[in-house]
Amino acid sequence: MHIVLAILGILGAIAAWRWRVNEAARGAEEVMDLAKTAANLPRRLRFARKAGKNGLSLVEDPRDAATIMLIEMARADGDMTQEHRHLIQHLLQAELGFATEEAEETIVNAAWILRDVPPPDVVIGKMTNLLVKNGSVGDKELMQLDQMLTQVGEVGGPLSARQAELVSAYRSTWQQR
């Protein structure tokens, strides 16, 4: 009888030990889930803050604002051509220091933002105000962007009347600050 009790005691000890190990493993999984949630919290909060916004209100980076303005200049008289796209990509790389992949991604992102927006003159005004209010963009950069806008507008020849209006609106907005 004492052998049966010993065996039952050993089996009970093994079962208790196994139960405690399983509980510890579940606790560790809960801690890992909590850590993942905490690690993703800043990203989730940024998404939640942006989820209520759309279009131009998503733009915070001056380089994105400049890209949006360049695309609007290219689209002022119709669709953006491959020539416009290549020139904008080249300008982003040469003037703003983008890597090739980063320039392509920025152009795609800007085009996505511009899918449902007001007329180009409103876009140019809002983006110029963002650049001026940001404070990180000085007169030198604003003049550089002026030249970039003109270059993009002159891809198919001299600036059209609509493109000239956009450049004029840009200049008057940033020079009035």
mmCIF file of N, CA and C in Angstrom, residues 35-97:
data_model
loop_
_atom_site.group_PDB
_atom_site.id
_atom_site.type_symbol
_atom_site.label_atom_id
_atom_site.label_comp_id
_atom_site.label_asym_id
_atom_site.label_seq_id
_atom_site.Cartn_x
_atom_site.Cartn_y
_atom_site.Cartn_z
ATOM 1 N N ALA A 35 3.823 43.732 -23.790
ATOM 2 C CA ALA A 35 5.005 44.437 -24.296
ATOM 3 C C ALA A 35 4.822 44.833 -25.757
ATOM 4 N N LYS A 36 4.240 43.940 -26.553
ATOM 5 C CA LYS A 36 3.991 44.264 -27.968
ATOM 6 C C LYS A 36 3.003 45.419 -28.093
ATOM 7 N N THR A 37 1.972 45.380 -27.272
ATOM 8 C CA THR A 37 0.981 46.454 -27.292
ATOM 9 C C THR A 37 1.628 47.784 -26.919
ATOM 10 N N ALA A 38 2.467 47.769 -25.905
ATOM 11 C CA ALA A 38 3.138 48.999 -25.471
ATOM 12 C C ALA A 38 4.104 49.500 -26.540
ATOM 13 N N ALA A 39 4.787 48.571 -27.207
ATOM 14 C CA ALA A 39 5.735 48.968 -28.246
ATOM 15 C C ALA A 39 5.020 49.581 -29.445
ATOM 16 N N ASN A 40 3.817 49.101 -29.768
ATOM 17 C CA ASN A 40 3.066 49.607 -30.914
ATOM 18 C C ASN A 40 2.190 50.808 -30.582
ATOM 19 N N LEU A 41 2.133 51.192 -29.329
ATOM 20 C CA LEU A 41 1.256 52.276 -28.919
ATOM 21 C C LEU A 41 1.527 53.594 -29.657
ATOM 22 N N PRO A 42 2.781 54.046 -29.784
ATOM 23 C CA PRO A 42 2.998 55.311 -30.513
ATOM 24 C C PRO A 42 2.502 55.256 -31.958
ATOM 25 N N ARG A 43 2.746 54.136 -32.631
ATOM 26 C CA ARG A 43 2.292 53.992 -34.012
ATOM 27 C C ARG A 43 0.770 53.994 -34.068
ATOM 28 N N ARG A 44 0.124 53.291 -33.161
ATOM 29 C CA ARG A 44 -1.330 53.247 -33.139
ATOM 30 C C ARG A 44 -1.927 54.616 -32.832
ATOM 31 N N LEU A 45 -1.300 55.366 -31.950
ATOM 32 C CA LEU A 45 -1.801 56.700 -31.633
ATOM 33 C C LEU A 45 -1.647 57.645 -32.826
ATOM 34 N N ARG A 46 -0.511 57.528 -33.533
ATOM 35 C CA ARG A 46 -0.327 58.347 -34.740
ATOM 36 C C ARG A 46 -1.400 58.016 -35.772
ATOM 37 N N PHE A 47 -1.656 56.725 -35.945
ATOM 38 C CA PHE A 47 -2.676 56.321 -36.907
ATOM 39 C C PHE A 47 -4.045 56.857 -36.494
ATOM 40 N N ALA A 48 -4.363 56.731 -35.215
ATOM 41 C CA ALA A 48 -5.666 57.208 -34.737
ATOM 42 C C ALA A 48 -5.806 58.711 -34.946
ATOM 43 N N ARG A 49 -4.718 59.439 -34.732
ATOM 44 C CA ARG A 49 -4.757 60.887 -34.928
ATOM 45 C C ARG A 49 -4.956 61.233 -36.403
ATOM 46 N N LYS A 50 -4.332 60.457 -37.282
ATOM 47 C CA LYS A 50 -4.438 60.723 -38.712
ATOM 48 C C LYS A 50 -5.710 60.140 -39.326
ATOM 49 N N ALA A 51 -6.316 59.181 -38.656
ATOM 50 C CA ALA A 51 -7.478 58.505 -39.226
ATOM 51 C C ALA A 51 -8.627 59.477 -39.485
ATOM 52 N N GLY A 52 -8.751 60.492 -38.667
ATOM 53 C CA GLY A 52 -9.819 61.460 -38.858
ATOM 54 C C GLY A 52 -9.490 62.516 -39.889
ATOM 55 N N LYS A 53 -8.286 62.488 -40.411
ATOM 56 C CA LYS A 53 -7.872 63.485 -41.393
ATOM 57 C C LYS A 53 -7.884 62.870 -42.786
ATOM 58 N N ASN A 54 -7.850 63.739 -43.775
ATOM 59 C CA ASN A 54 -7.733 63.255 -45.136
ATOM 60 C C ASN A 54 -7.005 64.285 -45.975
ATOM 61 N N GLY A 55 -6.552 63.861 -47.126
ATOM 62 C CA GLY A 55 -5.945 64.755 -48.096
ATOM 63 C C GLY A 55 -4.819 65.612 -47.551
ATOM 64 N N LEU A 56 -4.939 66.899 -47.772
ATOM 65 C CA LEU A 56 -3.873 67.836 -47.443
ATOM 66 C C LEU A 56 -3.636 67.978 -45.946
ATOM 67 N N SER A 57 -4.628 67.669 -45.131
ATOM 68 C CA SER A 57 -4.442 67.803 -43.686
ATOM 69 C C SER A 57 -3.490 66.747 -43.141
ATOM 70 N N LEU A 58 -3.151 65.730 -43.935
ATOM 71 C CA LEU A 58 -2.182 64.716 -43.517
ATOM 72 C C LEU A 58 -0.740 65.205 -43.662
ATOM 73 N N VAL A 59 -0.524 66.237 -44.452
ATOM 74 C CA VAL A 59 0.828 66.685 -44.774
ATOM 75 C C VAL A 59 1.394 67.504 -43.620
ATOM 76 N N GLU A 60 2.567 67.072 -43.144
ATOM 77 C CA GLU A 60 3.268 67.792 -42.080
ATOM 78 C C GLU A 60 4.719 68.077 -42.454
ATOM 79 N N ASP A 61 5.282 67.253 -43.323
ATOM 80 C CA ASP A 61 6.684 67.364 -43.715
ATOM 81 C C ASP A 61 6.825 68.384 -44.850
ATOM 82 N N PRO A 62 7.739 69.359 -44.714
ATOM 83 C CA PRO A 62 7.931 70.354 -45.784
ATOM 84 C C PRO A 62 8.321 69.728 -47.119
ATOM 85 N N ARG A 63 9.047 68.618 -47.079
ATOM 86 C CA ARG A 63 9.442 67.970 -48.328
ATOM 87 C C ARG A 63 8.239 67.355 -49.033
ATOM 88 N N ASP A 64 7.292 66.829 -48.273
ATOM 89 C CA ASP A 64 6.055 66.323 -48.872
ATOM 90 C C ASP A 64 5.251 67.468 -49.473
ATOM 91 N N ALA A 65 5.212 68.586 -48.764
ATOM 92 C CA ALA A 65 4.489 69.759 -49.264
ATOM 93 C C ALA A 65 5.093 70.226 -50.588
ATOM 94 N N ALA A 66 6.417 70.263 -50.670
ATOM 95 C CA ALA A 66 7.083 70.676 -51.904
ATOM 96 C C ALA A 66 6.761 69.708 -53.040
ATOM 97 N N THR A 67 6.764 68.416 -52.753
ATOM 98 C CA THR A 67 6.459 67.416 -53.772
ATOM 99 C C THR A 67 5.030 67.581 -54.271
ATOM 100 N N ILE A 68 4.103 67.826 -53.365
ATOM 101 C CA ILE A 68 2.705 68.031 -53.751
ATOM 102 C C ILE A 68 2.584 69.247 -54.658
ATOM 103 N N MET A 69 3.316 70.310 -54.336
ATOM 104 C CA MET A 69 3.266 71.515 -55.167
ATOM 105 C C MET A 69 3.845 71.249 -56.551
ATOM 106 N N LEU A 70 4.923 70.482 -56.632
ATOM 107 C CA LEU A 70 5.519 70.159 -57.926
ATOM 108 C C LEU A 70 4.550 69.332 -58.778
ATOM 109 N N ILE A 71 3.872 68.387 -58.144
ATOM 110 C CA ILE A 71 2.903 67.569 -58.882
ATOM 111 C C ILE A 71 1.732 68.421 -59.347
ATOM 112 N N GLU A 72 1.265 69.324 -58.512
ATOM 113 C CA GLU A 72 0.172 70.209 -58.917
ATOM 114 C C GLU A 72 0.593 71.087 -60.088
ATOM 115 N N MET A 73 1.840 71.527 -60.092
ATOM 116 C CA MET A 73 2.336 72.325 -61.220
ATOM 117 C C MET A 73 2.332 71.466 -62.493
ATOM 118 N N ALA A 74 2.735 70.209 -62.378
ATOM 119 C CA ALA A 74 2.759 69.315 -63.535
ATOM 120 C C ALA A 74 1.339 69.024 -64.028
ATOM 121 N N ARG A 75 0.380 68.965 -63.113
ATOM 122 C CA ARG A 75 -1.002 68.638 -63.476
ATOM 123 C C ARG A 75 -1.861 69.859 -63.763
ATOM 124 N N ALA A 76 -1.291 71.026 -63.762
ATOM 125 C CA ALA A 76 -2.069 72.257 -63.930
ATOM 126 C C ALA A 76 -2.834 72.285 -65.247
ATOM 127 N N ASP A 77 -2.242 71.757 -66.294
ATOM 128 C CA ASP A 77 -2.881 71.786 -67.612
ATOM 129 C C ASP A 77 -3.284 70.388 -68.090
ATOM 130 N N GLY A 78 -3.481 69.475 -67.181
ATOM 131 C CA GLY A 78 -3.856 68.109 -67.564
ATOM 132 C C GLY A 78 -3.143 67.104 -66.686
ATOM 133 N N ASP A 79 -2.960 65.917 -67.215
ATOM 134 C CA ASP A 79 -2.309 64.861 -66.455
ATOM 135 C C ASP A 79 -0.794 65.057 -66.412
ATOM 136 N N MET A 80 -0.191 64.501 -65.362
ATOM 137 C CA MET A 80 1.262 64.543 -65.227
ATOM 138 C C MET A 80 1.862 63.532 -66.197
ATOM 139 N N THR A 81 2.810 63.978 -67.002
ATOM 140 C CA THR A 81 3.452 63.101 -67.976
ATOM 141 C C THR A 81 4.650 62.397 -67.345
ATOM 142 N N GLN A 82 5.199 61.438 -68.082
ATOM 143 C CA GLN A 82 6.412 60.748 -67.606
ATOM 144 C C GLN A 82 7.582 61.725 -67.515
ATOM 145 N N GLU A 83 7.614 62.687 -68.441
ATOM 146 C CA GLU A 83 8.674 63.707 -68.380
ATOM 147 C C GLU A 83 8.593 64.492 -67.075
ATOM 148 N N HIS A 84 7.367 64.873 -66.723
ATOM 149 C CA HIS A 84 7.175 65.593 -65.463
ATOM 150 C C HIS A 84 7.635 64.729 -64.284
ATOM 151 N N ARG A 85 7.215 63.473 -64.304
ATOM 152 C CA ARG A 85 7.536 62.567 -63.200
ATOM 153 C C ARG A 85 9.056 62.397 -63.050
ATOM 154 N N HIS A 86 9.726 62.197 -64.182
ATOM 155 C CA HIS A 86 11.186 62.024 -64.133
ATOM 156 C C HIS A 86 11.871 63.297 -63.631
ATOM 157 N N LEU A 87 11.400 64.447 -64.102
ATOM 158 C CA LEU A 87 11.994 65.709 -63.654
ATOM 159 C C LEU A 87 11.755 65.917 -62.154
ATOM 160 N N ILE A 88 10.547 65.642 -61.690
ATOM 161 C CA ILE A 88 10.255 65.808 -60.263
ATOM 162 C C ILE A 88 11.134 64.872 -59.443
ATOM 163 N N GLN A 89 11.273 63.626 -59.892
ATOM 164 C CA GLN A 89 12.132 62.685 -59.170
ATOM 165 C C GLN A 89 13.578 63.180 -59.157
ATOM 166 N N HIS A 90 14.046 63.679 -60.295
ATOM 167 C CA HIS A 90 15.412 64.207 -60.362
ATOM 168 C C HIS A 90 15.583 65.401 -59.420
ATOM 169 N N LEU A 91 14.606 66.305 -59.390
ATOM 170 C CA LEU A 91 14.691 67.478 -58.515
ATOM 171 C C LEU A 91 14.682 67.082 -57.041
ATOM 172 N N LEU A 92 13.859 66.104 -56.697
ATOM 173 C CA LEU A 92 13.829 65.648 -55.308
ATOM 174 C C LEU A 92 15.171 65.057 -54.898
ATOM 175 N N GLN A 93 15.807 64.358 -55.819
ATOM 176 C CA GLN A 93 17.106 63.759 -55.509
ATOM 177 C C GLN A 93 18.212 64.818 -55.487
ATOM 178 N N ALA A 94 18.237 65.666 -56.493
ATOM 179 C CA ALA A 94 19.328 66.634 -56.617
ATOM 180 C C ALA A 94 19.196 67.796 -55.634
ATOM 181 N N GLU A 95 18.005 68.320 -55.484
ATOM 182 C CA GLU A 95 17.817 69.530 -54.679
ATOM 183 C C GLU A 95 17.488 69.242 -53.214
ATOM 184 N N LEU A 96 16.736 68.161 -52.960
ATOM 185 C CA LEU A 96 16.295 67.890 -51.595
ATOM 186 C C LEU A 96 17.009 66.703 -50.955
ATOM 187 N N GLY A 97 17.906 66.066 -51.698
ATOM 188 C CA GLY A 97 18.725 64.999 -51.127
ATOM 189 C C GLY A 97 18.022 63.674 -50.909
#
